[in-house]
PDB file of C-alpha atoms in Angstrom:
ATOM      1  CA  MET A 803      82.055  70.229 148.542  1.00 49.00           C
ATOM      2  CA  GLY A 804      83.201  72.763 145.690  1.00 57.00           C
ATOM      3  CA  GLU A 805      85.613  75.664 146.199  1.00 64.00           C
ATOM      4  CA  SER A 806      84.831  78.939 145.604  1.00 60.00           C
ATOM      5  CA  PHE A 807      86.838  81.640 143.160  1.00 58.00           C
ATOM      6  CA  ASN A 808      86.905  85.108 142.606  1.00 58.00           C
ATOM      7  CA  HIS A 809      85.174  85.300 139.030  1.00 51.00           C
ATOM      8  CA  LYS A 810      88.412  87.595 137.928  1.00 52.00           C
ATOM      9  CA  ARG A 811      90.497  84.400 138.806  1.00 59.00           C
ATOM     10  CA  ILE A 812      88.192  82.356 136.441  1.00 60.00           C
ATOM     11  CA  TYR A 813      88.530  84.997 133.751  1.00 56.00           C
ATOM     12  CA  LYS A 814      92.280  84.826 134.001  1.00 56.00           C
ATOM     13  CA  ILE A 815      92.608  80.851 134.240  1.00 59.00           C
ATOM     14  CA  MET A 816      90.242  80.573 131.098  1.00 57.00           C
ATOM     15  CA  GLY A 817      92.473  83.413 128.956  1.00 53.00           C
ATOM     16  CA  GLU A 818      95.419  81.573 129.864  1.00 55.00           C
ATOM     17  CA  TYR A 819      93.998  78.305 128.360  1.00 54.00           C
ATOM     18  CA  HIS A 820      92.303  80.023 125.513  1.00 48.00           C
ATOM     19  CA  LEU A 821      88.804  79.157 126.874  1.00 53.00           C
ATOM     20  CA  LEU A 822      87.706  82.797 126.778  1.00 50.00           C
ATOM     21  CA  GLN A 823      85.607  84.104 123.982  1.00 46.00           C
ATOM     22  CA  VAL A 824      85.814  87.585 123.768  1.00 48.00           C
ATOM     23  CA  ARG A 825      82.697  89.439 123.571  1.00 49.00           C
ATOM     24  CA  LYS A 826      82.660  92.929 122.029  1.00 49.00           C
ATOM     25  CA  SER A 827      80.350  95.381 122.486  1.00 48.00           C
ATOM     26  CA  LYS A 828      78.630  96.440 118.880  1.00 46.00           C
ATOM     27  CA  ARG A 829      78.678 100.243 120.058  1.00 66.00           C
ATOM     28  CA  VAL A 830      82.745 100.197 120.673  1.00 72.00           C
ATOM     29  CA  PRO A 831      84.054 104.015 120.447  1.00 74.00           C
ATOM     30  CA  ARG A 832      85.826 105.457 117.634  1.00 70.00           C
ATOM     31  CA  THR A 833      88.946 106.688 118.807  1.00 71.00           C
ATOM     32  CA  THR A 834      90.277 108.143 115.607  1.00 70.00           C
ATOM     33  CA  ASN A 835      88.841 111.319 114.368  1.00 63.00           C
ATOM     34  CA  SER A 836      90.836 112.452 111.199  1.00 66.00           C
ATOM     35  CA  ARG A 837      87.865 114.958 109.843  1.00 73.00           C
ATOM     36  CA  HIS A 838      89.333 118.328 111.065  1.00 75.00           C
ATOM     37  CA  GLY A 839      90.890 121.245 109.602  1.00 73.00           C
ATOM     38  CA  LEU A 840      94.238 120.536 110.963  1.00 90.00           C
ATOM     39  CA  MET A 841      97.458 120.190 109.069  1.00 92.00           C
ATOM     40  CA  ILE A 842      97.810 116.553 108.217  1.00 92.00           C
ATOM     41  CA  TYR A 843     101.779 115.357 107.801  1.00 95.00           C
ATOM     42  CA  THR A 844     103.261 112.939 105.460  1.00 94.00           C
ATOM     43  CA  ASN A 845     104.285 109.388 106.234  1.00 94.00           C
ATOM     44  CA  GLU A 846     108.055 109.951 106.945  1.00 95.00           C
ATOM     45  CA  ILE A 847     108.726 106.395 108.288  1.00 94.00           C
ATOM     46  CA  LYS A 848     107.496 104.478 105.133  1.00 89.00           C
ATOM     47  CA  CYS A 849     110.706 103.839 103.735  1.00 87.00           C
ATOM     48  CA  LEU A 850     113.426 104.060 106.645  1.00 88.00           C
ATOM     49  CA  GLY A 851     113.656  99.864 106.483  1.00 82.00           C
ATOM     50  CA  THR A 852     115.216  98.736 109.964  1.00 85.00           C
ATOM     51  CA  VAL A 853     114.489 101.085 112.671  1.00 91.00           C
ATOM     52  CA  LEU A 854     116.966 101.139 115.357  1.00 94.00           C
ATOM     53  CA  PRO A 855     116.044 102.267 119.043  1.00 97.00           C
ATOM     54  CA  GLY A 856     115.863 105.887 119.736  1.00 97.00           C
ATOM     55  CA  TRP A 857     114.748 106.610 116.315  1.00 97.00           C
ATOM     56  CA  VAL A 858     111.091 106.450 115.841  1.00 98.00           C
ATOM     57  CA  TRP A 859     108.428 106.655 118.349  1.00 98.00           C
ATOM     58  CA  VAL A 860     104.785 105.378 117.315  1.00 98.00           C
ATOM     59  CA  SER A 861     101.575 106.152 118.947  1.00 97.00           C
ATOM     60  CA  ASP A 862      98.031 105.317 119.051  1.00 96.00           C
ATOM     61  CA  ILE A 863      94.881 105.292 121.521  1.00 96.00           C
ATOM     62  CA  THR A 864      92.838 102.199 122.293  1.00 95.00           C
ATOM     63  CA  TYR A 865      89.711 101.572 124.466  1.00 94.00           C
ATOM     64  CA  VAL A 866      89.029  99.548 127.680  1.00 96.00           C
ATOM     65  CA  TRP A 867      85.723  98.703 129.470  1.00 95.00           C
ATOM     66  CA  ILE A 868      85.560  99.452 133.225  1.00 95.00           C
ATOM     67  CA  GLY A 869      82.119  98.135 134.087  1.00 90.00           C
ATOM     68  CA  THR A 870      80.340 101.526 133.845  1.00 89.00           C
ATOM     69  CA  GLY A 871      81.831 102.795 130.636  1.00 94.00           C
ATOM     70  CA  TRP A 872      84.777 103.555 128.444  1.00 95.00           C
ATOM     71  CA  ALA A 873      88.021 104.508 129.413  1.00 97.00           C
ATOM     72  CA  TYR A 874      90.684 105.284 127.021  1.00 97.00           C
ATOM     73  CA  LEU A 875      94.505 104.370 126.831  1.00 98.00           C
ATOM     74  CA  ALA A 876      97.058 106.646 124.927  1.00 98.00           C
ATOM     75  CA  LEU A 877     100.318 104.708 124.273  1.00 98.00           C
ATOM     76  CA  VAL A 878     103.604 105.824 122.822  1.00 98.00           C
ATOM     77  CA  MET A 879     106.207 102.857 121.695  1.00 98.00           C
ATOM     78  CA  ASP A 880     109.791 103.041 120.682  1.00 98.00           C
ATOM     79  CA  GLN A 881     109.435 101.014 117.354  1.00 97.00           C
ATOM     80  CA  GLY A 882     113.171 100.086 117.378  1.00 97.00           C
ATOM     81  CA  SER A 883     113.066  98.422 121.065  1.00 98.00           C
ATOM     82  CA  ARG A 884     109.457  97.642 121.330  1.00 98.00           C
ATOM     83  CA  LYS A 885     109.370  99.484 124.798  1.00 98.00           C
ATOM     84  CA  ILE A 886     106.455 101.407 125.940  1.00 98.00           C
ATOM     85  CA  VAL A 887     107.827 104.680 126.741  1.00 98.00           C
ATOM     86  CA  GLY A 888     104.856 106.579 127.567  1.00 98.00           C
ATOM     87  CA  TRP A 889     101.200 106.002 128.503  1.00 98.00           C
ATOM     88  CA  ALA A 890      98.187 107.615 130.142  1.00 98.00           C
ATOM     89  CA  MET A 891      94.526 106.434 130.960  1.00 98.00           C
ATOM     90  CA  GLY A 892      91.688 108.749 131.048  1.00 97.00           C
ATOM     91  CA  LEU A 893      87.695 108.974 130.505  1.00 96.00           C
ATOM     92  CA  SER A 894      88.119 111.417 127.658  1.00 92.00           C
ATOM     93  CA  LEU A 895      89.506 111.451 124.138  1.00 91.00           C
ATOM     94  CA  HIS A 896      90.749 114.846 124.745  1.00 92.00           C
ATOM     95  CA  ARG A 897      94.192 116.020 123.319  1.00 94.00           C
ATOM     96  CA  GLU A 898      95.512 116.292 126.991  1.00 97.00           C
ATOM     97  CA  LEU A 899      95.606 112.243 127.106  1.00 97.00           C
ATOM     98  CA  CYS A 900      97.901 111.929 124.343  1.00 98.00           C
ATOM     99  CA  ILE A 901     100.113 114.858 125.629  1.00 98.00           C
ATOM    100  CA  GLU A 902     100.237 113.358 128.924  1.00 98.00           C
ATOM    101  CA  ALA A 903     101.855 110.110 127.301  1.00 98.00           C
ATOM    102  CA  LEU A 904     104.109 111.785 125.141  1.00 98.00           C
ATOM    103  CA  GLU A 905     105.481 113.912 127.932  1.00 98.00           C
ATOM    104  CA  MET A 906     105.869 110.917 130.133  1.00 98.00           C
ATOM    105  CA  ALA A 907     107.895 109.521 127.257  1.00 98.00           C
ATOM    106  CA  LEU A 908     110.067 112.612 126.898  1.00 98.00           C
ATOM    107  CA  ALA A 909     110.735 112.892 130.685  1.00 98.00           C
ATOM    108  CA  SER A 910     112.784 109.858 130.776  1.00 95.00           C
ATOM    109  CA  ASN A 911     113.852 109.086 127.094  1.00 97.00           C
ATOM    110  CA  ILE A 912     116.105 111.050 124.690  1.00 96.00           C
ATOM    111  CA  ALA A 913     113.392 112.607 122.170  1.00 98.00           C
ATOM    112  CA  PRO A 914     113.361 110.573 118.653  1.00 98.00           C
ATOM    113  CA  ARG A 915     114.125 111.607 115.307  1.00 97.00           C
ATOM    114  CA  PHE A 916     110.352 110.874 114.103  1.00 98.00           C
ATOM    115  CA  HIS A 917     106.648 110.601 115.916  1.00 98.00           C
ATOM    116  CA  HIS A 918     104.466 108.421 114.134  1.00 97.00           C
ATOM    117  CA  SER A 919     100.678 108.295 114.532  1.00 96.00           C
ATOM    118  CA  ASP A 920      97.308 108.319 112.954  1.00 93.00           C
ATOM    119  CA  ARG A 921      95.573 111.397 111.570  1.00 93.00           C
ATOM    120  CA  GLY A 922      93.621 111.982 114.695  1.00 91.00           C
ATOM    121  CA  VAL A 923      92.890 115.375 115.844  1.00 93.00           C
ATOM    122  CA  GLN A 924      94.740 114.783 119.042  1.00 95.00           C
ATOM    123  CA  TYR A 925      97.977 114.079 117.099  1.00 96.00           C
ATOM    124  CA  ALA A 926      97.160 116.810 114.923  1.00 95.00           C
ATOM    125  CA  SER A 927      96.542 119.174 117.628  1.00 96.00           C
ATOM    126  CA  HIS A 928      98.693 122.653 117.768  1.00 96.00           C
ATOM    127  CA  ASP A 929      99.609 121.597 121.244  1.00 97.00           C
ATOM    128  CA  TYR A 930     100.897 118.240 120.376  1.00 98.00           C
ATOM    129  CA  ILE A 931     102.820 119.455 117.390  1.00 98.00           C
ATOM    130  CA  GLU A 932     104.240 122.209 119.333  1.00 98.00           C
ATOM    131  CA  ILE A 933     105.803 119.646 121.938  1.00 98.00           C
ATOM    132  CA  GLU A 934     107.136 117.858 118.956  1.00 98.00           C
ATOM    133  CA  ARG A 935     108.529 120.816 117.359  1.00 97.00           C
ATOM    134  CA  ASN A 936     110.055 122.161 120.558  1.00 98.00           C
ATOM    135  CA  HIS A 937     112.046 118.527 120.776  1.00 98.00           C
ATOM    136  CA  ASN A 938     112.985 118.600 117.037  1.00 98.00           C
ATOM    137  CA  ILE A 939     110.919 115.660 116.474  1.00 98.00           C
ATOM    138  CA  THR A 940     109.486 115.187 112.937  1.00 98.00           C
ATOM    139  CA  PRO A 941     105.686 114.558 112.864  1.00 98.00           C
ATOM    140  CA  SER A 942     104.660 111.591 110.602  1.00 97.00           C
ATOM    141  CA  MET A 943     101.321 110.277 109.750  1.00 95.00           C
ATOM    142  CA  ALA A 944      99.503 107.369 108.248  1.00 91.00           C
ATOM    143  CA  ASP A 945      96.845 107.543 105.744  1.00 82.00           C
ATOM    144  CA  VAL A 946      93.377 107.608 106.766  1.00 70.00           C
ATOM    145  CA  GLY A 947      92.001 104.050 107.823  1.00 59.00           C
ATOM    146  CA  ILE A 948      95.123 102.152 106.603  1.00 59.00           C
ATOM    147  CA  SER A 949      96.214 100.150 109.994  1.00 58.00           C
ATOM    148  CA  VAL A 950      99.156  98.810 108.138  1.00 70.00           C
ATOM    149  CA  ASP A 951     100.973 102.055 108.079  1.00 80.00           C
ATOM    150  CA  ASN A 952     100.961 102.155 111.890  1.00 90.00           C
ATOM    151  CA  PRO A 953     101.634  98.239 112.359  1.00 92.00           C
ATOM    152  CA  TYR A 954     103.682  98.516 115.487  1.00 95.00           C
ATOM    153  CA  ALA A 955     100.986 100.517 117.438  1.00 95.00           C
ATOM    154  CA  GLU A 956      98.436  98.422 116.241  1.00 93.00           C
ATOM    155  CA  ALA A 957      99.915  95.339 117.033  1.00 95.00           C
ATOM    156  CA  LEU A 958     100.914  96.824 120.754  1.00 97.00           C
ATOM    157  CA  ASN A 959      97.175  97.342 121.097  1.00 95.00           C
ATOM    158  CA  ARG A 960      96.295  93.862 120.281  1.00 95.00           C
ATOM    159  CA  SER A 961      98.655  92.553 122.621  1.00 96.00           C
ATOM    160  CA  ILE A 962      97.314  94.776 125.494  1.00 97.00           C
ATOM    161  CA  LYS A 963      93.793  93.391 124.843  1.00 96.00           C
ATOM    162  CA  VAL A 964      94.424  90.091 124.097  1.00 95.00           C
ATOM    163  CA  GLU A 965      97.370  89.691 127.287  1.00 96.00           C
ATOM    164  CA  GLU A 966      95.745  91.958 129.508  1.00 97.00           C
ATOM    165  CA  VAL A 967      92.370  93.291 128.934  1.00 96.00           C
ATOM    166  CA  TYR A 968      90.433  90.622 127.917  1.00 94.00           C
ATOM    167  CA  LEU A 969      91.679  88.450 130.838  1.00 94.00           C
ATOM    168  CA  HIS A 970      89.959  90.857 133.440  1.00 93.00           C
ATOM    169  CA  ALA A 971      86.360  92.200 134.158  1.00 93.00           C
ATOM    170  CA  TYR A 972      87.391  95.650 135.455  1.00 95.00           C
ATOM    171  CA  GLU A 973      85.088  97.189 138.013  1.00 93.00           C
ATOM    172  CA  SER A 974      86.623 100.744 138.064  1.00 96.00           C
ATOM    173  CA  PHE A 975      88.919 103.120 136.279  1.00 97.00           C
ATOM    174  CA  ALA A 976      91.487 102.798 139.351  1.00 97.00           C
ATOM    175  CA  GLU A 977      91.404  99.100 139.016  1.00 97.00           C
ATOM    176  CA  ALA A 978      92.135  99.141 135.258  1.00 98.00           C
ATOM    177  CA  LYS A 979      94.708 101.824 135.580  1.00 98.00           C
ATOM    178  CA  GLU A 980      96.570  99.831 138.275  1.00 98.00           C
ATOM    179  CA  SER A 981      96.173  96.431 136.320  1.00 98.00           C
ATOM    180  CA  ILE A 982      97.379  97.900 132.883  1.00 98.00           C
ATOM    181  CA  GLN A 983     100.404  99.684 134.489  1.00 98.00           C
ATOM    182  CA  LYS A 984     101.417  96.327 136.052  1.00 98.00           C
ATOM    183  CA  TYR A 985     101.171  94.855 132.700  1.00 98.00           C
ATOM    184  CA  ILE A 986     103.201  97.487 131.255  1.00 98.00           C
ATOM    185  CA  GLU A 987     105.933  97.063 133.715  1.00 98.00           C
ATOM    186  CA  VAL A 988     105.994  93.451 132.740  1.00 98.00           C
ATOM    187  CA  TYR A 989     105.726  94.030 129.092  1.00 98.00           C
ATOM    188  CA  ASN A 990     108.971  96.219 128.773  1.00 98.00           C
ATOM    189  CA  THR A 991     111.041  94.045 131.428  1.00 98.00           C
ATOM    190  CA  LYS A 992     109.982  90.313 131.162  1.00 97.00           C
ATOM    191  CA  ARG A 993     108.010  89.701 127.877  1.00 96.00           C
ATOM    192  CA  LEU A 994     109.918  88.315 125.482  1.00 96.00           C
ATOM    193  CA  HIS A 995     109.758  89.305 121.464  1.00 95.00           C
ATOM    194  CA  SER A 996     110.720  86.991 118.613  1.00 95.00           C
ATOM    195  CA  SER A 997     111.419  90.051 116.728  1.00 93.00           C
ATOM    196  CA  LEU A 998     114.087  91.154 119.290  1.00 96.00           C
ATOM    197  CA  GLY A 999     115.860  87.785 119.498  1.00 95.00           C
ATOM    198  CA  TYR A1000     113.717  86.603 122.284  1.00 97.00           C
ATOM    199  CA  VAL A1001     114.584  89.154 124.941  1.00 97.00           C
ATOM    200  CA  SER A1002     112.443  91.895 126.681  1.00 98.00           C
ATOM    201  CA  PRO A1003     112.326  95.366 125.159  1.00 98.00           C
ATOM    202  CA  VAL A1004     114.719  96.810 127.955  1.00 98.00           C
ATOM    203  CA  GLU A1005     116.889  94.061 127.764  1.00 97.00           C
ATOM    204  CA  PHE A1006     117.293  94.647 123.978  1.00 97.00           C
ATOM    205  CA  GLU A1007     117.672  98.363 124.317  1.00 96.00           C
ATOM    206  CA  ALA A1008     120.458  97.785 127.060  1.00 96.00           C
ATOM    207  CA  ASN A1009     122.165  95.460 124.813  1.00 95.00           C
ATOM    208  CA  TYR A1010     121.952  97.892 121.783  1.00 95.00           C
ATOM    209  CA  TYR A1011     123.318 100.954 123.772  1.00 92.00           C
ATOM    210  CA  GLN A1012     126.083  99.152 125.463  1.00 92.00           C
ATOM    211  CA  SER A1013     127.425  97.881 121.918  1.00 89.00           C
ATOM    212  CA  GLU A1014     126.820 101.507 120.596  1.00 83.00           C
ATOM    213  CA  LYS A1015     129.169 102.428 123.604  1.00 78.00           C
ATOM    214  CA  LEU A1016     131.427 100.011 123.246  1.00 70.00           C
ATOM    215  CA  LEU A1017     131.697 100.918 119.017  1.00 69.00           C
ATOM    216  CA  LEU A1018     132.298 104.617 119.808  1.00 66.00           C
ATOM    217  CA  THR A1019     134.749 103.827 122.286  1.00 68.00           C
ATOM    218  CA  GLY A1020     136.631 101.656 119.901  1.00 54.00           C
ATOM    219  CA  VAL A1021     136.327 104.455 117.464  1.00 49.00           C
ATOM    220  CA  SER A1022     138.014 106.965 119.747  1.00 48.00           C
ATOM    221  CA  GLU A1023     140.679 104.837 121.027  1.00 51.00           C
ATOM    222  CA  ASN A1024     141.777 104.480 117.015  1.00 54.00           C
ATOM    223  CA  GLN A1025     141.531 108.019 116.499  1.00 51.00           C
ATOM    224  CA  GLU A1026     143.975 108.846 119.456  1.00 51.00           C
ATOM    225  CA  ILE A1027     146.577 106.592 118.062  1.00 50.00           C
ATOM    226  CA  GLY A1028     146.252 107.447 114.755  1.00 52.00           C
ATOM    227  CA  VAL A1029     144.584 104.230 113.183  1.00 46.00           C
ATOM    228  CA  SER A1030     143.139 104.362 110.010  1.00 47.00           C
ATOM    229  CA  ASN A1031     141.276 102.233 107.558  1.00 44.00           C
TER     230      ASN A1031
END
């Protein structure tokens, strides 16, 4: 006699062995509305080169099917460490969704020098820009329809879809939010990145700030004893 398994378990196993064919709706929501009369900012990070942790945050919005309709996920990631520093889920694309993600990021992290996003109305809104200005963050925006101008945020969206969303059949908003929250925790603390030397974002960030602390300590000690180059 065969054994019975929950359909979600079957989806997960099929996804792990790359046997799951992703079916996308023909009517996926459009998350970026760049046709607005708000101020557009130039791409300030295009020529920065290698970005260190704490220097640039990138943001984007993606969509998640929850069985009865679409939910939306706003993300803020530190480009230098790949750590997801802020996120929010909601049933609307209103600017408050992105503001919630940004405020989460600012609540537990030092504000970056730059904030990069697409030209969507949420990121160009007066409320969003005001928060950035209040924290001395310089707004930066990609060109319309140019995903290569925001590649790190785009790559994060793909990772979440392939490694989390496409492996589940969420039946409610609450279920989707709880599952994605767990994924983000694993992503930050356990997921290894080749671009980070095969360590997690949290470990990479900790190593970076520890090395910076040791460097500053060494400089301070040299100054005290009068050592010069």
